[in-house]
Amino acid sequence: MTTFRDWIRSFGSFCVQLIHSAWGSIRAWSPRRWSLIIALALAGVALFIWLDIPDLSQMRAAAARLGAWFPVAFTLGYVIFTQFPLPRTIWTIAAGILFGPWRGLAISLFALTISAVLSLLIVRSLLGDWIRPHLAHPAVYTINAHLERRGWLAIASLRMVAGVPFSLLNYVAALTPISVSHFTVATLFGSIPTTVIGVFFGDALTGTASPGIIAAFIVFALAGIGGLVLDSRLPTPVQSRLSGRL
């Protein structure tokens, strides 16, 4: 109990340190940077308010117009949409309806992997230099050492649990020392179960897929939770090479 309380105090100190550092960095921004940030924020709000998510009939009309180029356009839309903290489910289900189970699965996995890596790189390019010095804080050092050496298992397991937001996990992972290669592979393979469910559910709406989607959802969610439990029980080396990884 004492150890846990000590960690809570240490983590509170870490949070205060982060807030103080963030405030100091923000106050040091130049007018040009402030203008850029405000412009991007306003553009994001405008995009969120006025951009309509295309419905299925619009996607089918686009498929008829674009022909062989439609999978490319669909992939780009998937990647752009999932940069924001919005559910990717509509795109995954639409892939099953528009392309069928196997082609839809391939397109969805390719698009979501590209999207996740892109989010990781963007967040790291914006915040990596700021967050890196804080990763050696005692409250998070062991956690980051764990993520550096075996973060792929945690990421893959969390991807298997449908309730974990796709975009938010990308943002959080970007602030840890997990390597891009481990993150990419873990995202690709960890996302297969929930993507299969979404795509095959979409295909089921056309009346061609087999039943059992709900059962599969439960099985894969339990597998993801099991992976997290396994990850928590495996020994973690204390020493870590944190520098230069972000």
PDB file of C-alpha atoms in Angstrom:
ATOM      1  CA  MET A   1       0.000   0.000   0.000  1.00  0.00           C
ATOM      2  CA  THR A   2       2.852   2.346   0.897  1.00  0.00           C
ATOM      3  CA  THR A   3       4.550   1.666  -2.438  1.00  0.00           C
ATOM      4  CA  PHE A   4       1.330   2.412  -4.319  1.00  0.00           C
ATOM      5  CA  ARG A   5       0.848   5.661  -2.396  1.00  0.00           C
ATOM      6  CA  ASP A   6       4.427   6.646  -3.129  1.00  0.00           C
ATOM      7  CA  TRP A   7       3.838   5.993  -6.820  1.00  0.00           C
ATOM      8  CA  ILE A   8       0.638   8.084  -6.757  1.00  0.00           C
ATOM      9  CA  ARG A   9       2.571  10.977  -5.229  1.00  0.00           C
ATOM     10  CA  SER A  10       5.357  10.540  -7.765  1.00  0.00           C
ATOM     11  CA  PHE A  11       2.878  10.399 -10.638  1.00  0.00           C
ATOM     12  CA  GLY A  12       1.155  13.526  -9.341  1.00  0.00           C
ATOM     13  CA  SER A  13       4.535  15.253  -9.310  1.00  0.00           C
ATOM     14  CA  PHE A  14       5.104  14.043 -12.878  1.00  0.00           C
ATOM     15  CA  CYS A  15       1.753  15.485 -14.018  1.00  0.00           C
ATOM     16  CA  VAL A  16       2.499  18.826 -12.367  1.00  0.00           C
ATOM     17  CA  GLN A  17       5.907  18.850 -14.044  1.00  0.00           C
ATOM     18  CA  LEU A  18       4.315  18.137 -17.434  1.00  0.00           C
ATOM     19  CA  ILE A  19       1.720  20.893 -17.011  1.00  0.00           C
ATOM     20  CA  HIS A  20       4.364  23.393 -15.908  1.00  0.00           C
ATOM     21  CA  SER A  21       6.593  22.437 -18.829  1.00  0.00           C
ATOM     22  CA  ALA A  22       3.710  22.615 -21.307  1.00  0.00           C
ATOM     23  CA  TRP A  23       2.653  26.032 -20.039  1.00  0.00           C
ATOM     24  CA  GLY A  24       6.212  27.299 -20.283  1.00  0.00           C
ATOM     25  CA  SER A  25       6.502  26.007 -23.852  1.00  0.00           C
ATOM     26  CA  ILE A  26       3.177  27.563 -24.861  1.00  0.00           C
ATOM     27  CA  ARG A  27       4.134  30.941 -23.384  1.00  0.00           C
ATOM     28  CA  ALA A  28       7.334  30.871 -25.422  1.00  0.00           C
ATOM     29  CA  TRP A  29       5.511  30.399 -28.726  1.00  0.00           C
ATOM     30  CA  SER A  30       6.117  33.102 -31.302  1.00  0.00           C
ATOM     31  CA  PRO A  31       3.187  35.099 -32.768  1.00  0.00           C
ATOM     32  CA  ARG A  32       3.689  33.216 -36.032  1.00  0.00           C
ATOM     33  CA  ARG A  33       3.299  29.872 -34.294  1.00  0.00           C
ATOM     34  CA  TRP A  34       0.250  31.090 -32.384  1.00  0.00           C
ATOM     35  CA  SER A  35      -1.307  32.159 -35.691  1.00  0.00           C
ATOM     36  CA  LEU A  36      -0.593  28.759 -37.215  1.00  0.00           C
ATOM     37  CA  ILE A  37      -2.027  26.855 -34.229  1.00  0.00           C
ATOM     38  CA  ILE A  38      -5.177  29.007 -34.151  1.00  0.00           C
ATOM     39  CA  ALA A  39      -5.650  28.613 -37.909  1.00  0.00           C
ATOM     40  CA  LEU A  40      -5.286  24.829 -37.657  1.00  0.00           C
ATOM     41  CA  ALA A  41      -7.693  24.680 -34.708  1.00  0.00           C
ATOM     42  CA  LEU A  42     -10.307  26.740 -36.558  1.00  0.00           C
ATOM     43  CA  ALA A  43      -9.857  24.601 -39.665  1.00  0.00           C
ATOM     44  CA  GLY A  44     -10.333  21.453 -37.584  1.00  0.00           C
ATOM     45  CA  VAL A  45     -13.511  22.805 -35.979  1.00  0.00           C
ATOM     46  CA  ALA A  46     -14.882  23.884 -39.363  1.00  0.00           C
ATOM     47  CA  LEU A  47     -14.064  20.494 -40.836  1.00  0.00           C
ATOM     48  CA  PHE A  48     -15.783  18.727 -37.954  1.00  0.00           C
ATOM     49  CA  ILE A  49     -18.917  20.895 -38.236  1.00  0.00           C
ATOM     50  CA  TRP A  50     -19.395  21.135 -41.983  1.00  0.00           C
ATOM     51  CA  LEU A  51     -17.833  17.986 -43.385  1.00  0.00           C
ATOM     52  CA  ASP A  52     -20.481  15.328 -43.868  1.00  0.00           C
ATOM     53  CA  ILE A  53     -19.523  11.681 -43.550  1.00  0.00           C
ATOM     54  CA  PRO A  54     -20.602  10.115 -46.855  1.00  0.00           C
ATOM     55  CA  ASP A  55     -23.424   7.632 -46.512  1.00  0.00           C
ATOM     56  CA  LEU A  56     -23.549   4.300 -48.304  1.00  0.00           C
ATOM     57  CA  SER A  57     -25.509   5.604 -51.295  1.00  0.00           C
ATOM     58  CA  GLN A  58     -22.943   8.377 -51.820  1.00  0.00           C
ATOM     59  CA  MET A  59     -20.106   5.862 -51.623  1.00  0.00           C
ATOM     60  CA  ARG A  60     -21.799   3.624 -54.182  1.00  0.00           C
ATOM     61  CA  ALA A  61     -22.298   6.599 -56.482  1.00  0.00           C
ATOM     62  CA  ALA A  62     -18.616   7.478 -56.073  1.00  0.00           C
ATOM     63  CA  ALA A  63     -17.683   3.874 -56.859  1.00  0.00           C
ATOM     64  CA  ALA A  64     -19.673   4.062 -60.092  1.00  0.00           C
ATOM     65  CA  ARG A  65     -17.997   7.352 -61.072  1.00  0.00           C
ATOM     66  CA  LEU A  66     -14.432   6.468 -60.159  1.00  0.00           C
ATOM     67  CA  GLY A  67     -14.410   2.859 -61.272  1.00  0.00           C
ATOM     68  CA  ALA A  68     -11.006   1.246 -60.669  1.00  0.00           C
ATOM     69  CA  TRP A  69      -9.818   4.334 -58.761  1.00  0.00           C
ATOM     70  CA  PHE A  70     -12.518   4.020 -56.101  1.00  0.00           C
ATOM     71  CA  PRO A  71     -10.479   1.709 -53.782  1.00  0.00           C
ATOM     72  CA  VAL A  72      -7.715   4.344 -53.792  1.00  0.00           C
ATOM     73  CA  ALA A  73     -10.178   7.137 -52.968  1.00  0.00           C
ATOM     74  CA  PHE A  74     -11.793   4.991 -50.264  1.00  0.00           C
ATOM     75  CA  THR A  75      -8.397   4.259 -48.708  1.00  0.00           C
ATOM     76  CA  LEU A  76      -7.485   7.961 -48.666  1.00  0.00           C
ATOM     77  CA  GLY A  77     -10.821   8.821 -47.056  1.00  0.00           C
ATOM     78  CA  TYR A  78     -10.297   6.108 -44.435  1.00  0.00           C
ATOM     79  CA  VAL A  79      -6.787   7.372 -43.612  1.00  0.00           C
ATOM     80  CA  ILE A  80      -7.822  11.035 -43.367  1.00  0.00           C
ATOM     81  CA  PHE A  81     -10.988  10.381 -41.337  1.00  0.00           C
ATOM     82  CA  THR A  82      -9.203   8.218 -38.765  1.00  0.00           C
ATOM     83  CA  GLN A  83      -6.600  10.903 -38.038  1.00  0.00           C
ATOM     84  CA  PHE A  84      -9.293  12.445 -35.839  1.00  0.00           C
ATOM     85  CA  PRO A  85     -10.749  10.945 -32.622  1.00  0.00           C
ATOM     86  CA  LEU A  86     -13.794   9.583 -34.440  1.00  0.00           C
ATOM     87  CA  PRO A  87     -14.969   5.952 -34.707  1.00  0.00           C
ATOM     88  CA  ARG A  88     -13.562   4.071 -37.686  1.00  0.00           C
ATOM     89  CA  THR A  89     -16.432   1.563 -37.586  1.00  0.00           C
ATOM     90  CA  ILE A  90     -18.443   3.199 -40.376  1.00  0.00           C
ATOM     91  CA  TRP A  91     -15.525   2.856 -42.803  1.00  0.00           C
ATOM     92  CA  THR A  92     -14.818  -0.740 -41.808  1.00  0.00           C
ATOM     93  CA  ILE A  93     -18.445  -1.778 -42.243  1.00  0.00           C
ATOM     94  CA  ALA A  94     -18.669   0.146 -45.521  1.00  0.00           C
ATOM     95  CA  ALA A  95     -15.600  -1.737 -46.783  1.00  0.00           C
ATOM     96  CA  GLY A  96     -17.414  -5.031 -46.237  1.00  0.00           C
ATOM     97  CA  ILE A  97     -20.511  -3.799 -48.051  1.00  0.00           C
ATOM     98  CA  LEU A  98     -18.709  -2.185 -50.988  1.00  0.00           C
ATOM     99  CA  PHE A  99     -15.828  -4.584 -51.578  1.00  0.00           C
ATOM    100  CA  GLY A 100     -16.909  -7.889 -50.060  1.00  0.00           C
ATOM    101  CA  PRO A 101     -15.290  -9.661 -47.108  1.00  0.00           C
ATOM    102  CA  TRP A 102     -11.749 -10.416 -48.274  1.00  0.00           C
ATOM    103  CA  ARG A 103     -11.038  -7.393 -50.423  1.00  0.00           C
ATOM    104  CA  GLY A 104     -12.711  -5.164 -47.841  1.00  0.00           C
ATOM    105  CA  LEU A 105     -10.560  -6.694 -45.104  1.00  0.00           C
ATOM    106  CA  ALA A 106      -7.342  -6.094 -47.063  1.00  0.00           C
ATOM    107  CA  ILE A 107      -8.252  -2.471 -47.828  1.00  0.00           C
ATOM    108  CA  SER A 108      -9.289  -1.753 -44.228  1.00  0.00           C
ATOM    109  CA  LEU A 109      -6.145  -3.252 -42.702  1.00  0.00           C
ATOM    110  CA  PHE A 110      -3.910  -1.401 -45.148  1.00  0.00           C
ATOM    111  CA  ALA A 111      -5.691   1.926 -44.560  1.00  0.00           C
ATOM    112  CA  LEU A 112      -5.821   1.696 -40.767  1.00  0.00           C
ATOM    113  CA  THR A 113      -2.150   0.721 -40.535  1.00  0.00           C
ATOM    114  CA  ILE A 114      -1.117   3.676 -42.702  1.00  0.00           C
ATOM    115  CA  SER A 115      -3.391   5.943 -40.648  1.00  0.00           C
ATOM    116  CA  ALA A 116      -1.980   4.752 -37.317  1.00  0.00           C
ATOM    117  CA  VAL A 117       1.652   5.180 -38.376  1.00  0.00           C
ATOM    118  CA  LEU A 118       0.883   8.610 -39.832  1.00  0.00           C
ATOM    119  CA  SER A 119      -0.746   9.709 -36.553  1.00  0.00           C
ATOM    120  CA  LEU A 120       2.224   8.397 -34.581  1.00  0.00           C
ATOM    121  CA  LEU A 121       4.721  10.298 -36.729  1.00  0.00           C
ATOM    122  CA  ILE A 122       2.701  13.532 -36.686  1.00  0.00           C
ATOM    123  CA  VAL A 123       2.315  13.562 -32.903  1.00  0.00           C
ATOM    124  CA  ARG A 124       5.982  12.713 -32.394  1.00  0.00           C
ATOM    125  CA  SER A 125       7.097  15.437 -34.775  1.00  0.00           C
ATOM    126  CA  LEU A 126       5.010  17.968 -32.849  1.00  0.00           C
ATOM    127  CA  LEU A 127       5.581  16.797 -29.270  1.00  0.00           C
ATOM    128  CA  GLY A 128       8.524  14.385 -29.322  1.00  0.00           C
ATOM    129  CA  ASP A 129      11.213  16.919 -28.399  1.00  0.00           C
ATOM    130  CA  TRP A 130       9.036  18.231 -25.573  1.00  0.00           C
ATOM    131  CA  ILE A 131       8.045  14.876 -24.039  1.00  0.00           C
ATOM    132  CA  ARG A 132      11.406  13.073 -24.353  1.00  0.00           C
ATOM    133  CA  PRO A 133      13.141  14.684 -21.326  1.00  0.00           C
ATOM    134  CA  HIS A 134      10.186  13.771 -19.103  1.00  0.00           C
ATOM    135  CA  LEU A 135      10.290  10.030 -19.848  1.00  0.00           C
ATOM    136  CA  ALA A 136      13.076   9.491 -17.302  1.00  0.00           C
ATOM    137  CA  HIS A 137      10.831  10.633 -14.423  1.00  0.00           C
ATOM    138  CA  PRO A 138      10.660   7.884 -11.729  1.00  0.00           C
ATOM    139  CA  ALA A 139       6.857   7.690 -11.999  1.00  0.00           C
ATOM    140  CA  VAL A 140       6.929   6.606 -15.640  1.00  0.00           C
ATOM    141  CA  TYR A 141      10.466   5.302 -16.189  1.00  0.00           C
ATOM    142  CA  THR A 142       9.577   1.640 -15.591  1.00  0.00           C
ATOM    143  CA  ILE A 143       6.425   1.919 -17.701  1.00  0.00           C
ATOM    144  CA  ASN A 144       8.345   3.414 -20.592  1.00  0.00           C
ATOM    145  CA  ALA A 145      11.111   0.829 -20.233  1.00  0.00           C
ATOM    146  CA  HIS A 146       8.396  -1.803 -20.504  1.00  0.00           C
ATOM    147  CA  LEU A 147       6.846  -0.166 -23.575  1.00  0.00           C
ATOM    148  CA  GLU A 148      10.232   0.221 -25.223  1.00  0.00           C
ATOM    149  CA  ARG A 149      11.055  -3.471 -24.874  1.00  0.00           C
ATOM    150  CA  ARG A 150       7.628  -5.112 -25.135  1.00  0.00           C
ATOM    151  CA  GLY A 151       5.187  -2.390 -26.144  1.00  0.00           C
ATOM    152  CA  TRP A 152       4.111  -4.371 -29.204  1.00  0.00           C
ATOM    153  CA  LEU A 153       2.235  -6.854 -26.982  1.00  0.00           C
ATOM    154  CA  ALA A 154       0.336  -4.102 -25.160  1.00  0.00           C
ATOM    155  CA  ILE A 155      -0.536  -2.329 -28.430  1.00  0.00           C
ATOM    156  CA  ALA A 156      -1.611  -5.550 -30.166  1.00  0.00           C
ATOM    157  CA  SER A 157      -3.757  -6.565 -27.179  1.00  0.00           C
ATOM    158  CA  LEU A 158      -5.433  -3.155 -26.951  1.00  0.00           C
ATOM    159  CA  ARG A 159      -6.170  -3.234 -30.697  1.00  0.00           C
ATOM    160  CA  MET A 160      -8.089  -6.468 -30.141  1.00  0.00           C
ATOM    161  CA  VAL A 161     -10.488  -4.765 -27.704  1.00  0.00           C
ATOM    162  CA  ALA A 162     -13.096  -2.920 -29.761  1.00  0.00           C
ATOM    163  CA  GLY A 163     -13.874  -0.439 -26.979  1.00  0.00           C
ATOM    164  CA  VAL A 164     -10.387   1.117 -27.109  1.00  0.00           C
ATOM    165  CA  PRO A 165     -10.542   4.220 -29.376  1.00  0.00           C
ATOM    166  CA  PHE A 166      -8.326   3.756 -32.438  1.00  0.00           C
ATOM    167  CA  SER A 167      -7.101   7.354 -32.783  1.00  0.00           C
ATOM    168  CA  LEU A 168      -6.555   7.987 -29.074  1.00  0.00           C
ATOM    169  CA  LEU A 169      -4.375   4.888 -28.795  1.00  0.00           C
ATOM    170  CA  ASN A 170      -2.274   6.248 -31.673  1.00  0.00           C
ATOM    171  CA  TYR A 171      -1.820   9.575 -29.872  1.00  0.00           C
ATOM    172  CA  VAL A 172      -0.857   7.952 -26.565  1.00  0.00           C
ATOM    173  CA  ALA A 173       1.541   5.482 -28.200  1.00  0.00           C
ATOM    174  CA  ALA A 174       3.290   8.391 -29.917  1.00  0.00           C
ATOM    175  CA  LEU A 175       4.322   9.739 -26.511  1.00  0.00           C
ATOM    176  CA  THR A 176       5.986   6.451 -25.501  1.00  0.00           C
ATOM    177  CA  PRO A 177       9.326   4.967 -26.608  1.00  0.00           C
ATOM    178  CA  ILE A 178       7.765   2.117 -28.637  1.00  0.00           C
ATOM    179  CA  SER A 179       9.555   1.806 -31.974  1.00  0.00           C
ATOM    180  CA  VAL A 180       7.710   2.603 -35.199  1.00  0.00           C
ATOM    181  CA  SER A 181       8.329  -0.905 -36.535  1.00  0.00           C
ATOM    182  CA  HIS A 182       6.901  -2.591 -33.413  1.00  0.00           C
ATOM    183  CA  PHE A 183       3.932  -0.220 -33.421  1.00  0.00           C
ATOM    184  CA  THR A 184       3.243  -0.910 -37.103  1.00  0.00           C
ATOM    185  CA  VAL A 185       3.356  -4.699 -36.811  1.00  0.00           C
ATOM    186  CA  ALA A 186       1.335  -4.691 -33.568  1.00  0.00           C
ATOM    187  CA  THR A 187      -1.313  -2.445 -35.119  1.00  0.00           C
ATOM    188  CA  LEU A 188      -1.591  -4.553 -38.265  1.00  0.00           C
ATOM    189  CA  PHE A 189      -1.934  -7.915 -36.552  1.00  0.00           C
ATOM    190  CA  GLY A 190      -3.751  -6.665 -33.458  1.00  0.00           C
ATOM    191  CA  SER A 191      -6.398  -4.956 -35.598  1.00  0.00           C
ATOM    192  CA  ILE A 192      -7.225  -8.076 -37.603  1.00  0.00           C
ATOM    193  CA  PRO A 193      -9.890  -9.460 -35.188  1.00  0.00           C
ATOM    194  CA  THR A 194     -12.030  -6.322 -34.812  1.00  0.00           C
ATOM    195  CA  THR A 195     -11.577  -5.444 -38.484  1.00  0.00           C
ATOM    196  CA  VAL A 196     -12.701  -8.923 -39.525  1.00  0.00           C
ATOM    197  CA  ILE A 197     -15.799  -8.474 -37.393  1.00  0.00           C
ATOM    198  CA  GLY A 198     -16.593  -5.041 -38.862  1.00  0.00           C
ATOM    199  CA  VAL A 199     -15.977  -6.041 -42.473  1.00  0.00           C
ATOM    200  CA  PHE A 200     -17.851  -9.321 -42.225  1.00  0.00           C
ATOM    201  CA  PHE A 201     -20.708  -7.556 -40.445  1.00  0.00           C
ATOM    202  CA  GLY A 202     -20.897  -5.156 -43.374  1.00  0.00           C
ATOM    203  CA  ASP A 203     -20.871  -8.091 -45.756  1.00  0.00           C
ATOM    204  CA  ALA A 204     -23.610  -9.730 -43.663  1.00  0.00           C
ATOM    205  CA  LEU A 205     -25.864  -6.754 -44.387  1.00  0.00           C
ATOM    206  CA  THR A 206     -25.825  -7.871 -48.021  1.00  0.00           C
ATOM    207  CA  GLY A 207     -27.082 -11.278 -46.938  1.00  0.00           C
ATOM    208  CA  THR A 208     -23.987 -13.258 -47.930  1.00  0.00           C
ATOM    209  CA  ALA A 209     -22.022 -13.713 -44.700  1.00  0.00           C
ATOM    210  CA  SER A 210     -22.303 -16.503 -42.146  1.00  0.00           C
ATOM    211  CA  PRO A 211     -23.580 -15.923 -38.572  1.00  0.00           C
ATOM    212  CA  GLY A 212     -21.436 -15.869 -35.430  1.00  0.00           C
ATOM    213  CA  ILE A 213     -20.195 -12.260 -35.558  1.00  0.00           C
ATOM    214  CA  ILE A 214     -21.236 -11.458 -31.983  1.00  0.00           C
ATOM    215  CA  ALA A 215     -19.556 -14.620 -30.692  1.00  0.00           C
ATOM    216  CA  ALA A 216     -16.376 -13.687 -32.559  1.00  0.00           C
ATOM    217  CA  PHE A 217     -16.515 -10.174 -31.075  1.00  0.00           C
ATOM    218  CA  ILE A 218     -16.619 -11.619 -27.553  1.00  0.00           C
ATOM    219  CA  VAL A 219     -13.872 -14.171 -28.222  1.00  0.00           C
ATOM    220  CA  PHE A 220     -11.465 -11.614 -29.681  1.00  0.00           C
ATOM    221  CA  ALA A 221     -12.188  -9.078 -26.945  1.00  0.00           C
ATOM    222  CA  LEU A 222     -11.380 -11.724 -24.331  1.00  0.00           C
ATOM    223  CA  ALA A 223      -8.212 -12.605 -26.242  1.00  0.00           C
ATOM    224  CA  GLY A 224      -7.155  -8.954 -26.164  1.00  0.00           C
ATOM    225  CA  ILE A 225      -7.798  -8.717 -22.431  1.00  0.00           C
ATOM    226  CA  GLY A 226      -5.879 -11.968 -21.983  1.00  0.00           C
ATOM    227  CA  GLY A 227      -2.942 -10.443 -23.842  1.00  0.00           C
ATOM    228  CA  LEU A 228      -2.937  -7.470 -21.477  1.00  0.00           C
ATOM    229  CA  VAL A 229      -3.002  -9.803 -18.460  1.00  0.00           C
ATOM    230  CA  LEU A 230      -0.118 -11.817 -19.916  1.00  0.00           C
ATOM    231  CA  ASP A 231       1.797  -8.630 -20.613  1.00  0.00           C
ATOM    232  CA  SER A 232       1.343  -7.482 -17.020  1.00  0.00           C
ATOM    233  CA  ARG A 233       2.612 -10.801 -15.622  1.00  0.00           C
ATOM    234  CA  LEU A 234       5.719 -11.188 -17.771  1.00  0.00           C
ATOM    235  CA  PRO A 235       8.908  -9.810 -16.183  1.00  0.00           C
ATOM    236  CA  THR A 236      10.046  -6.393 -17.360  1.00  0.00           C
ATOM    237  CA  PRO A 237      13.720  -5.351 -17.374  1.00  0.00           C
ATOM    238  CA  VAL A 238      14.328  -2.272 -15.266  1.00  0.00           C
ATOM    239  CA  GLN A 239      17.078  -0.854 -17.422  1.00  0.00           C
ATOM    240  CA  SER A 240      16.109   0.735 -20.720  1.00  0.00           C
ATOM    241  CA  ARG A 241      17.674   2.741 -23.472  1.00  0.00           C
ATOM    242  CA  LEU A 242      15.146   5.549 -23.564  1.00  0.00           C
ATOM    243  CA  SER A 243      17.258   8.159 -25.279  1.00  0.00           C
ATOM    244  CA  GLY A 244      16.972   8.667 -29.009  1.00  0.00           C
ATOM    245  CA  ARG A 245      13.909   6.500 -29.519  1.00  0.00           C
ATOM    246  CA  LEU A 246      11.187   9.128 -30.015  1.00  0.00           C
TER     247      LEU A 246
END
